[in-house]
Coordinates of C-alpha atoms and ligand atoms in Angstrom, one line a residue:
M1 CA 54.8 -16.8 -15.6
S2 CA 57.6 -16.9 -13.4
S3 CA 58.3 -19.0 -10.1
P4 CA 60.8 -18.1 -7.3
D5 CA 63.0 -20.9 -8.4
Q6 CA 63.6 -19.7 -11.8
A7 CA 66.6 -17.5 -12.5
P8 CA 65.4 -14.0 -13.6
T9 CA 65.6 -13.4 -17.4
P10 CA 68.0 -10.9 -18.1
A11 CA 66.7 -7.6 -19.1
P12 CA 67.2 -6.5 -23.0
D13 CA 68.9 -3.3 -23.6
D14 CA 65.6 -1.9 -25.0
D15 CA 64.4 1.1 -22.8
D16 CA 60.7 0.1 -23.2
Y17 CA 61.3 -3.2 -21.8
S18 CA 59.2 -4.1 -18.7
P19 CA 59.5 -7.4 -16.9
E20 CA 56.5 -10.0 -17.1
P21 CA 54.4 -9.4 -14.1
T22 CA 54.7 -12.0 -11.3
L23 CA 51.8 -14.0 -10.6
D24 CA 51.2 -12.1 -7.2
E25 CA 51.4 -8.7 -9.2
Q26 CA 48.8 -10.0 -11.7
V27 CA 46.2 -11.0 -9.1
Q28 CA 46.7 -7.8 -7.4
T29 CA 46.2 -5.9 -10.8
D30 CA 43.0 -7.8 -11.6
L31 CA 41.5 -7.4 -8.0
I32 CA 42.1 -3.6 -8.5
R33 CA 40.6 -3.7 -11.9
H34 CA 37.5 -5.8 -11.0
T35 CA 36.5 -3.7 -7.9
E36 CA 37.4 -0.5 -9.7
L37 CA 34.6 -1.6 -12.2
I38 CA 32.2 -1.9 -9.4
A39 CA 32.9 1.3 -7.8
A40 CA 32.8 3.3 -11.2
D41 CA 29.0 1.4 -11.6
D42 CA 28.2 3.1 -8.2
R43 CA 29.5 6.5 -9.2
L44 CA 27.2 6.1 -12.4
I45 CA 24.1 4.8 -10.6
A46 CA 24.6 7.9 -8.2
Q47 CA 24.8 10.1 -11.0
A48 CA 21.7 8.6 -12.6
Q49 CA 19.9 9.0 -9.4
A50 CA 21.0 12.6 -9.1
R51 CA 19.6 13.3 -12.6
R52 CA 16.5 11.5 -11.6
I53 CA 16.2 14.0 -8.6
E54 CA 16.4 17.0 -11.0
H55 CA 13.8 15.4 -13.2
L56 CA 11.6 15.0 -10.2
L57 CA 12.1 18.5 -9.2
D58 CA 11.3 19.5 -13.0
L59 CA 8.3 17.7 -12.6
Q60 CA 6.9 19.5 -9.5
D61 CA 8.0 22.9 -10.6
W62 CA 5.9 22.2 -14.2
S63 CA 3.1 20.9 -12.2
E64 CA 2.7 23.7 -9.9
Q65 CA 2.4 26.3 -12.7
P66 CA -1.1 27.6 -12.3
Q67 CA -2.2 27.0 -15.8
V68 CA -0.9 23.5 -15.7
A69 CA -2.6 22.7 -12.2
S70 CA -6.0 24.1 -13.4
R71 CA -5.8 21.7 -16.6
L72 CA -4.8 18.7 -14.5
H73 CA -8.0 19.4 -12.2
G74 CA -11.0 17.6 -13.5
N75 CA -14.1 19.8 -14.8
P76 CA -16.3 21.6 -12.0
E77 CA -19.1 19.6 -12.7
N78 CA -17.3 16.4 -11.4
I79 CA -16.2 18.1 -8.5
R80 CA -19.8 19.1 -7.5
R81 CA -21.0 15.3 -8.3
A82 CA -18.0 14.1 -6.0
D83 CA -18.9 16.1 -3.2
T84 CA -22.8 15.3 -3.2
N85 CA -22.6 11.5 -4.3
A86 CA -24.2 10.2 -1.2
A87 CA -24.7 6.8 -2.6
T88 CA -21.1 6.1 -2.6
M89 CA -19.8 7.9 0.3
T90 CA -20.4 7.5 3.9
E91 CA -21.9 10.5 5.6
D92 CA -18.7 11.6 7.3
R93 CA -16.8 11.2 4.2
A94 CA -19.3 13.2 2.2
R95 CA -19.0 15.9 4.9
A96 CA -15.2 15.7 4.8
A97 CA -15.2 16.2 1.3
A98 CA -17.4 19.0 1.4
H99 CA -15.2 20.8 3.9
N100 CA -12.1 19.6 2.5
R101 CA -12.0 20.0 -1.3
W102 CA -8.9 19.6 -3.1
D103 CA -7.5 22.6 -4.8
D104 CA -5.6 22.7 -8.1
H105 CA -2.5 22.4 -6.3
E106 CA -3.6 19.1 -4.7
V107 CA -4.8 17.5 -7.6
A108 CA -1.8 18.4 -9.6
R109 CA 0.3 16.8 -6.9
R110 CA -1.7 13.7 -6.8
T111 CA -2.0 13.6 -10.6
I112 CA 1.9 13.6 -11.0
V113 CA 2.4 11.1 -8.1
S114 CA -0.1 8.5 -9.7
E115 CA 1.0 8.9 -13.1
T116 CA 4.9 8.4 -12.0
A117 CA 4.0 5.5 -9.8
C118 CA 1.7 3.6 -12.4
L119 CA 4.6 4.1 -15.1
T120 CA 7.4 3.1 -13.1
R121 CA 5.5 0.5 -10.8
V122 CA 6.5 2.1 -7.6
A123 CA 4.1 2.7 -4.8
E124 CA 2.8 6.2 -4.9
R125 CA 4.0 6.6 -1.3
T126 CA 7.6 5.9 -2.4
I127 CA 7.3 8.6 -5.4
D128 CA 5.4 11.2 -2.9
R129 CA 8.4 10.6 -0.5
Q130 CA 10.9 10.9 -3.3
L131 CA 9.5 14.3 -4.6
D132 CA 9.7 15.6 -0.9
E133 CA 13.2 14.4 -0.7
A134 CA 14.4 15.9 -4.0
R135 CA 12.9 19.2 -2.9
Y136 CA 14.6 18.9 0.7
L137 CA 18.0 17.9 -0.8
W138 CA 17.8 20.7 -3.5
S139 CA 16.9 23.3 -1.0
Y140 CA 18.2 22.3 2.3
A141 CA 21.4 20.3 1.7
P142 CA 23.0 21.6 -1.4
A143 CA 26.5 20.1 -0.6
T144 CA 25.1 16.8 -0.1
F145 CA 23.4 17.0 -3.7
D146 CA 26.6 18.0 -5.3
A147 CA 28.4 15.0 -3.5
F148 CA 25.8 12.7 -4.6
S149 CA 25.8 14.1 -8.1
N150 CA 29.4 13.5 -8.4
G151 CA 29.1 10.1 -7.2
E152 CA 31.0 10.6 -4.1
I153 CA 28.3 9.4 -1.8
S154 CA 25.3 6.8 -2.6
Y155 CA 21.5 7.7 -2.7
R156 CA 21.3 5.8 0.7
H157 CA 24.0 8.0 2.1
A158 CA 22.2 11.1 1.2
T159 CA 18.7 10.0 2.2
T160 CA 20.1 9.0 5.6
L161 CA 21.6 12.3 6.2
L162 CA 18.4 14.1 5.0
D163 CA 16.4 11.8 7.4
Q164 CA 18.3 13.5 10.5
L165 CA 18.6 16.9 8.9
R166 CA 14.9 17.3 8.3
T167 CA 14.2 16.9 12.0
L168 CA 16.3 20.1 12.9
P169 CA 15.3 23.5 12.8
D170 CA 16.2 25.2 9.5
E171 CA 18.7 27.4 11.0
E172 CA 20.7 24.2 12.1
H173 CA 20.8 22.7 8.8
A174 CA 23.9 24.0 7.4
A175 CA 26.1 23.1 10.5
F176 CA 24.8 19.7 10.5
E177 CA 25.7 19.1 6.9
E178 CA 29.1 20.4 7.2
A179 CA 29.8 18.1 10.4
V180 CA 28.4 15.0 9.0
L181 CA 29.1 15.0 5.0
S182 CA 32.9 14.2 5.3
E183 CA 31.6 11.1 7.3
A184 CA 29.1 9.9 4.8
K185 CA 32.1 9.9 2.3
R186 CA 34.1 7.4 4.2
M187 CA 31.7 5.2 6.2
P188 CA 29.1 2.2 5.1
V189 CA 25.5 3.5 5.4
G190 CA 24.7 1.5 8.7
R191 CA 27.8 3.1 10.7
F192 CA 26.9 6.3 9.1
R193 CA 23.3 6.3 10.2
D194 CA 24.5 5.8 13.7
K195 CA 26.9 8.6 13.7
A196 CA 24.6 11.0 11.9
R197 CA 21.8 10.2 14.5
R198 CA 24.3 10.8 17.5
L199 CA 25.4 14.0 16.0
R200 CA 21.9 15.3 15.4
E201 CA 20.9 14.4 19.1
K202 CA 24.0 16.5 20.1
Q203 CA 23.1 19.2 18.0
H204 CA 19.4 19.6 18.5
P205 CA 18.4 22.7 20.3
S206 CA 15.0 21.3 21.6
S207 CA 14.8 19.4 25.0
I208 CA 14.1 15.6 25.0
V209 CA 10.8 16.4 26.2
I210 CA 9.6 18.3 23.2
R211 CA 11.2 16.0 20.9
N212 CA 9.4 13.0 22.6
K213 CA 6.0 14.8 22.3
S214 CA 6.6 15.1 18.5
A215 CA 7.6 11.6 18.3
L216 CA 4.7 10.4 20.2
A217 CA 2.4 12.1 17.6
E218 CA 3.8 9.5 15.0
R219 CA 2.5 6.5 17.4
H220 CA 0.6 3.8 15.2
T221 CA -0.1 0.2 15.0
L222 CA 1.4 -1.8 12.4
W223 CA 0.5 -5.2 10.8
E224 CA 2.8 -6.8 8.2
A225 CA 2.6 -10.2 6.3
A226 CA 5.2 -12.7 7.2
P227 CA 6.0 -15.9 5.0
D228 CA 4.4 -19.3 5.5
G229 CA 1.0 -18.2 7.0
M230 CA 2.3 -15.8 9.5
G231 CA 2.1 -12.3 10.4
W232 CA 3.3 -9.4 12.5
L233 CA 1.3 -7.1 14.5
H234 CA 4.6 -6.6 16.0
W235 CA 3.8 -9.6 17.7
Y236 CA 4.7 -12.9 15.4
G237 CA 1.6 -15.0 15.2
T238 CA -0.5 -16.7 12.4
A239 CA -1.6 -14.5 9.7
H240 CA -5.1 -14.9 10.6
D241 CA -4.7 -14.3 14.3
T242 CA -2.6 -11.2 13.9
K243 CA -4.9 -9.8 11.1
A244 CA -8.2 -10.5 13.0
A245 CA -6.6 -8.6 15.9
C246 CA -5.5 -5.7 13.7
D247 CA -9.0 -5.6 12.1
R248 CA -10.5 -5.6 15.6
I249 CA -8.4 -2.8 16.6
N250 CA -9.2 -0.9 13.4
S251 CA -13.0 -1.4 13.7
M252 CA -12.8 0.4 17.2
A253 CA -10.8 3.1 16.0
V254 CA -13.0 3.8 13.0
S255 CA -15.9 3.7 15.3
L256 CA -14.1 5.9 17.9
K257 CA -13.3 8.4 15.1
R258 CA -16.9 8.7 14.0
T259 CA -18.0 9.5 17.6
D260 CA -15.2 12.0 17.7
D261 CA -15.8 13.8 14.7
P262 CA -16.9 16.6 14.5
A263 CA -15.0 17.9 17.8
P264 CA -17.8 19.1 20.3
A265 CA -17.9 22.9 20.8
G266 CA -15.9 23.9 23.9
A267 CA -13.6 21.1 24.6
D268 CA -12.5 21.3 28.4
S269 CA -8.9 21.5 28.0
D270 CA -6.0 21.3 25.8
A271 CA -5.8 17.6 26.5
D272 CA -9.5 16.9 25.8
E273 CA -8.9 18.8 22.4
E274 CA -5.9 16.8 21.6
Q275 CA -7.9 13.6 22.4
Q276 CA -10.6 14.8 20.0
K277 CA -7.9 15.4 17.3
R278 CA -6.5 12.2 17.2
T279 CA -5.8 10.6 13.7
L280 CA -6.9 7.1 12.9
D281 CA -3.1 6.0 13.3
Q282 CA -3.0 7.4 16.8
L283 CA -6.2 5.9 17.7
R284 CA -5.2 2.5 16.7
A285 CA -1.9 2.9 18.6
D286 CA -4.0 4.0 21.7
I287 CA -6.5 1.3 21.4
T288 CA -3.6 -1.3 21.1
R289 CA -2.1 0.1 24.1
A290 CA -5.2 0.1 26.2
L291 CA -6.3 -3.3 25.2
L292 CA -2.7 -4.7 26.2
L293 CA -2.5 -2.9 29.3
D294 CA -6.1 -2.6 30.5
G295 CA -8.0 -5.1 28.4
I296 CA -10.5 -2.4 27.8
T297 CA -10.3 1.2 26.3
P298 CA -11.0 4.3 28.3
D299 CA -14.3 4.6 26.5
G300 CA -15.5 1.2 27.5
M301 CA -14.8 -0.5 24.3
G302 CA -13.5 -4.0 24.9
A303 CA -16.1 -6.8 24.5
G304 CA -18.6 -6.7 21.6
I305 CA -16.6 -5.6 18.7
R306 CA -14.8 -8.0 16.6
G307 CA -12.9 -7.7 13.3
T308 CA -14.4 -9.2 10.2
V309 CA -11.8 -10.9 8.0
M310 CA -12.7 -13.0 5.1
I311 CA -11.3 -16.3 4.1
T312 CA -11.8 -18.1 0.9
V313 CA -11.6 -21.9 1.1
P314 CA -12.0 -24.4 -1.6
V315 CA -14.9 -26.7 -0.9
L316 CA -12.8 -29.9 -1.2
T317 CA -10.3 -28.4 1.4
L318 CA -13.2 -27.7 3.9
L319 CA -14.4 -31.2 3.5
G320 CA -11.0 -32.5 4.2
L321 CA -10.9 -34.2 0.8
D322 CA -7.9 -31.9 -0.5
E323 CA -4.9 -29.8 0.9
E324 CA -5.3 -26.9 -1.7
P325 CA -4.4 -23.9 0.5
A326 CA -7.1 -21.4 1.4
T327 CA -6.8 -17.5 1.1
L328 CA -6.9 -15.0 3.7
E329 CA -8.2 -11.5 2.8
G330 CA -5.2 -9.3 2.5
Y331 CA -2.7 -11.8 3.1
G332 CA -2.7 -14.8 0.5
P333 CA -2.4 -18.7 1.0
I334 CA -2.9 -20.1 4.5
S335 CA -2.4 -23.7 5.4
P336 CA -5.6 -26.0 5.0
E337 CA -5.6 -26.9 8.6
A338 CA -5.6 -23.3 9.7
A339 CA -8.5 -22.6 7.4
R340 CA -10.6 -25.6 8.5
E341 CA -10.3 -24.5 12.1
I342 CA -11.2 -20.8 11.3
A343 CA -14.2 -21.9 9.3
G344 CA -15.2 -24.1 12.0
N345 CA -15.4 -22.1 15.0
C346 CA -13.9 -18.6 14.7
P347 CA -16.3 -15.8 14.9
G348 CA -15.0 -12.6 13.3
F349 CA -14.2 -14.4 10.1
T350 CA -16.4 -14.6 7.1
R351 CA -15.9 -18.0 5.4
L352 CA -16.4 -18.2 1.5
L353 CA -16.3 -21.4 -0.4
T354 CA -14.8 -21.8 -4.0
H355 CA -15.6 -24.2 -6.9
P356 CA -13.0 -27.0 -6.9
E357 CA -12.0 -26.7 -10.5
T358 CA -12.7 -23.0 -11.4
G359 CA -12.1 -21.4 -8.2
V360 CA -14.9 -19.3 -8.6
V361 CA -16.5 -18.2 -5.2
L362 CA -19.6 -20.2 -4.9
S363 CA -21.5 -18.5 -2.2
L364 CA -21.9 -15.4 0.1
G365 CA -24.7 -16.8 2.2
K366 CA -28.0 -15.2 1.5
T367 CA -27.0 -13.7 -1.8
Q368 CA -29.6 -11.8 -3.4
H369 CA -29.4 -9.2 -6.2
K370 CA -31.4 -6.4 -4.9
N371 CA -29.8 -6.9 -1.4
T372 CA -27.3 -4.2 -0.9
K373 CA -25.7 -5.5 2.2
A374 CA -25.1 -8.9 0.1
M375 CA -23.9 -7.1 -2.8
K376 CA -21.4 -5.0 -0.8
K377 CA -20.2 -8.2 0.5
W378 CA -20.1 -9.7 -3.0
L379 CA -18.0 -6.8 -4.1
R380 CA -15.6 -6.8 -1.4
V381 CA -14.6 -10.5 -2.0
R382 CA -14.2 -9.7 -5.5
D383 CA -12.3 -6.7 -5.2
E384 CA -10.3 -7.5 -1.9
T385 CA -8.5 -4.1 -2.2
C386 CA -8.8 -0.5 -3.9
R387 CA -9.1 -1.1 -7.6
F388 CA -6.8 1.7 -8.7
P389 CA -3.7 0.6 -10.3
G390 CA -1.1 -0.4 -7.8
C391 CA -3.0 0.5 -4.8
S392 CA -3.2 -2.3 -2.0
R393 CA -5.5 -0.4 0.5
P394 CA -8.1 -2.9 1.8
A395 CA -11.6 -2.9 0.4
V396 CA -13.1 -3.0 3.7
T397 CA -11.8 0.6 4.4
S398 CA -12.7 1.8 0.9
D399 CA -15.6 3.3 -0.9
V400 CA -17.8 1.6 -3.4
D401 CA -17.6 3.6 -6.5
H402 CA -19.9 3.9 -9.4
T403 CA -17.7 3.3 -12.4
D404 CA -20.1 5.1 -14.7
D405 CA -20.8 8.1 -12.3
W406 CA -23.8 7.7 -10.4
A407 CA -24.8 11.5 -10.6
G408 CA -24.5 11.0 -14.5
G409 CA -26.9 8.0 -14.5
G410 CA -24.5 5.0 -13.9
R411 CA -26.6 2.0 -12.5
T412 CA -26.2 0.6 -8.8
D413 CA -25.2 -2.8 -10.3
C414 CA -22.2 -5.0 -9.5
D415 CA -20.7 -4.5 -13.0
N416 CA -20.6 -0.6 -12.5
L417 CA -19.3 -1.0 -9.0
A418 CA -15.8 -1.2 -7.7
H419 CA -14.0 -0.5 -4.5
L420 CA -11.8 2.8 -4.4
C421 CA -10.0 4.0 -1.5
E422 CA -10.9 7.4 -0.3
P423 CA -7.8 9.3 -2.0
H424 CA -8.1 7.4 -5.2
H425 CA -12.1 7.8 -5.1
R426 CA -11.6 11.4 -5.1
L427 CA -8.7 11.4 -7.5
K428 CA -10.8 9.5 -10.0
H429 CA -13.6 12.3 -9.8
L430 CA -11.4 15.1 -9.5
S431 CA -8.4 14.5 -12.0
Q432 CA -8.0 13.6 -15.5
W433 CA -7.8 9.6 -14.9
R434 CA -10.6 7.9 -16.6
V435 CA -12.1 4.4 -16.1
T436 CA -14.4 1.9 -17.6
Q437 CA -15.6 -1.5 -16.3
E438 CA -15.6 -4.6 -18.4
P439 CA -17.5 -7.9 -17.8
G440 CA -15.9 -9.9 -14.9
G441 CA -15.2 -6.6 -13.1
I442 CA -11.9 -5.7 -15.0
L443 CA -11.2 -2.1 -14.7
L444 CA -9.6 -0.4 -17.6
W445 CA -7.8 2.9 -16.6
T446 CA -6.5 5.8 -18.7
S447 CA -4.2 8.0 -17.0
P448 CA -3.9 11.9 -17.6
G449 CA -0.9 11.1 -19.8
K450 CA -3.1 8.8 -21.9
R451 CA -1.3 5.6 -20.6
S452 CA -3.6 2.7 -20.3
Y453 CA -3.8 0.2 -17.3
R454 CA -5.6 -2.8 -16.2
T455 CA -6.7 -4.0 -13.0
D456 CA -8.4 -7.4 -12.3
P457 CA -10.5 -8.4 -9.3
A458 CA -8.5 -10.4 -6.6
N459 CA -11.1 -13.1 -6.8
P460 CA -13.1 -14.5 -10.1
M461 CA -16.7 -14.3 -9.1
G462 CA -20.0 -15.6 -10.5
P463 CA -22.7 -13.1 -10.7
P464 CA -24.5 -12.8 -7.5
R465 CA -27.6 -15.2 -7.9
P466 CA -31.1 -14.4 -6.9
R467 CA -32.7 -17.2 -4.8
P468 CA -34.3 -19.7 -7.1
P469 CA -37.8 -19.7 -7.0
V470 CA -39.6 -22.2 -4.5
V471 CA -41.6 -24.7 -6.3
G472 CA -43.9 -27.2 -4.5
P473 CA -44.0 -27.8 -0.8
K474 CA -41.1 -26.4 1.3
T475 CA -39.7 -29.6 2.3
R476 CA -36.1 -28.7 1.5
K477 CA -34.1 -27.8 4.9
R478 CA -30.7 -27.0 3.4
P479 CA -30.6 -23.4 2.3
A480 CA -30.4 -22.9 -1.3
D481 CA -27.0 -21.4 -1.3
E482 CA -25.4 -24.6 0.3
S483 CA -26.9 -26.9 -2.1
Y484 CA -23.2 -27.4 -3.6
L485 CA -22.2 -29.2 -0.7
M486 CA -24.5 -32.1 -1.6
A487 CA -22.6 -34.7 -3.6
P488 CA -23.9 -35.4 -7.0
R489 CA -25.0 -38.9 -6.2
H490 CA -28.0 -37.2 -4.1
R491 CA -29.3 -35.3 -6.9
P492 CA -32.4 -36.9 -8.7
A493 CA -31.6 -38.3 -11.9
R494 CA -32.8 -36.2 -14.9
K495 CA -33.3 -37.3 -18.4
P496 CA -32.3 -36.1 -21.0
T497 CA -28.9 -35.0 -19.3
P498 CA -28.5 -31.4 -20.1
P499 CA -25.1 -30.0 -21.3
V500 CA -22.8 -29.0 -18.5
P501 CA -22.9 -25.2 -18.4
D502 CA -19.7 -23.4 -18.1
N503 CA -20.3 -22.3 -14.7
P504 CA -22.3 -25.2 -13.3
P505 CA -24.9 -24.0 -10.7
F506 CA -23.6 -26.3 -7.9
Ligands
ZN601 ZN1 -6.5 3.3 -3.5

């Protein structure tokens, strides 16, 4: 170490001699060394991601070979059963299935997506998008792929460029890539995104009218969970209000879609035809718009339709004796006050009570084993979402699937039923995915790659109980299912006291 006050040490005659670095020089050298290490890591990460893209491409190419795709497809017997399984599909879904059967290519694609998503614990939608991005980068933006492989730009730079590039017509790709790639090499992602978007606007040959039309086709209504019992319907409010509103919009959209399908013969005009072809996303967006601007949809829907969202409330919380949070379906814990308010006076919510110690759901109202409606409700509470590994589509819009195939003799019983969203329902029947159901609603899945996955029900549930037989005169006013609300001191004393069962029938 040296300081400016000290006289410099005289240099010895040795040619190799180099003076001790000053503190300033040392700090500068260390700064360079530390930051270089991070930049080198970034280059390595980019190179590893580029290799991953090559592997995604290999996987796609492999799965598209006809002899591979046909083997990833389930056997034809399953296909026939899936298409005719009226007990587990709504009428329009069965019709859609019959008209829209997945071919080998589709099953193969969904197999590689689900296998990769489960293995890497990434959402299927993300893997699906990455497969597309890989194909696009390789085919339409080769210079970007090279820059990315060499670690010159990050994966986020590459996908930002791609997002703009793929909205341009094919013949514009090369010119656009040439114009923006050099910017990607010198700008942070945020600024680069802005630059690329502006360049793309300038370069796009279509008029704003045409582009607006295709952007409008992407309209949708979006609900998102926010922390602390809140949510967004891109209106920030309580989770239960925003969720109930979203569910109401969804119920209306589903009901409109049913009346729209199939399209009536000879629609009057292009506009009518376009109205008929609206996707569920578009319908939800149109209904949101109509309700906010007019208070009623053009079809006269407004009053009378309510969403049905379930909340699960611990008994003691409901009685105000405890502050344990309640659970809102599809969201998670909400505050006890909000739960009590909803349970008290909000139509459109289904209230479920849980045992104070075990958390087992106690009652679904009039639960009877053979009552299909009650069983469906029971299953919906148990599952909450599609039961395929990693899937979070809500049970309310999913099919009820027979784990052991109904057409193959599987029972219509709670321990042989589980919710599967439409794509996973079909994937189960049409691919090499296999599943068995264990007691307690646990599903054990085996992937086409022979990997095992387990999915547990969202809520532990006692079995749906039949009503107890009525003995003696019917003097009891309280329905059987609410007997748990009675404090123990109201029960007639019995002797001898029976042992307490694991799951006491409160
Ligand atoms: Zn699913």
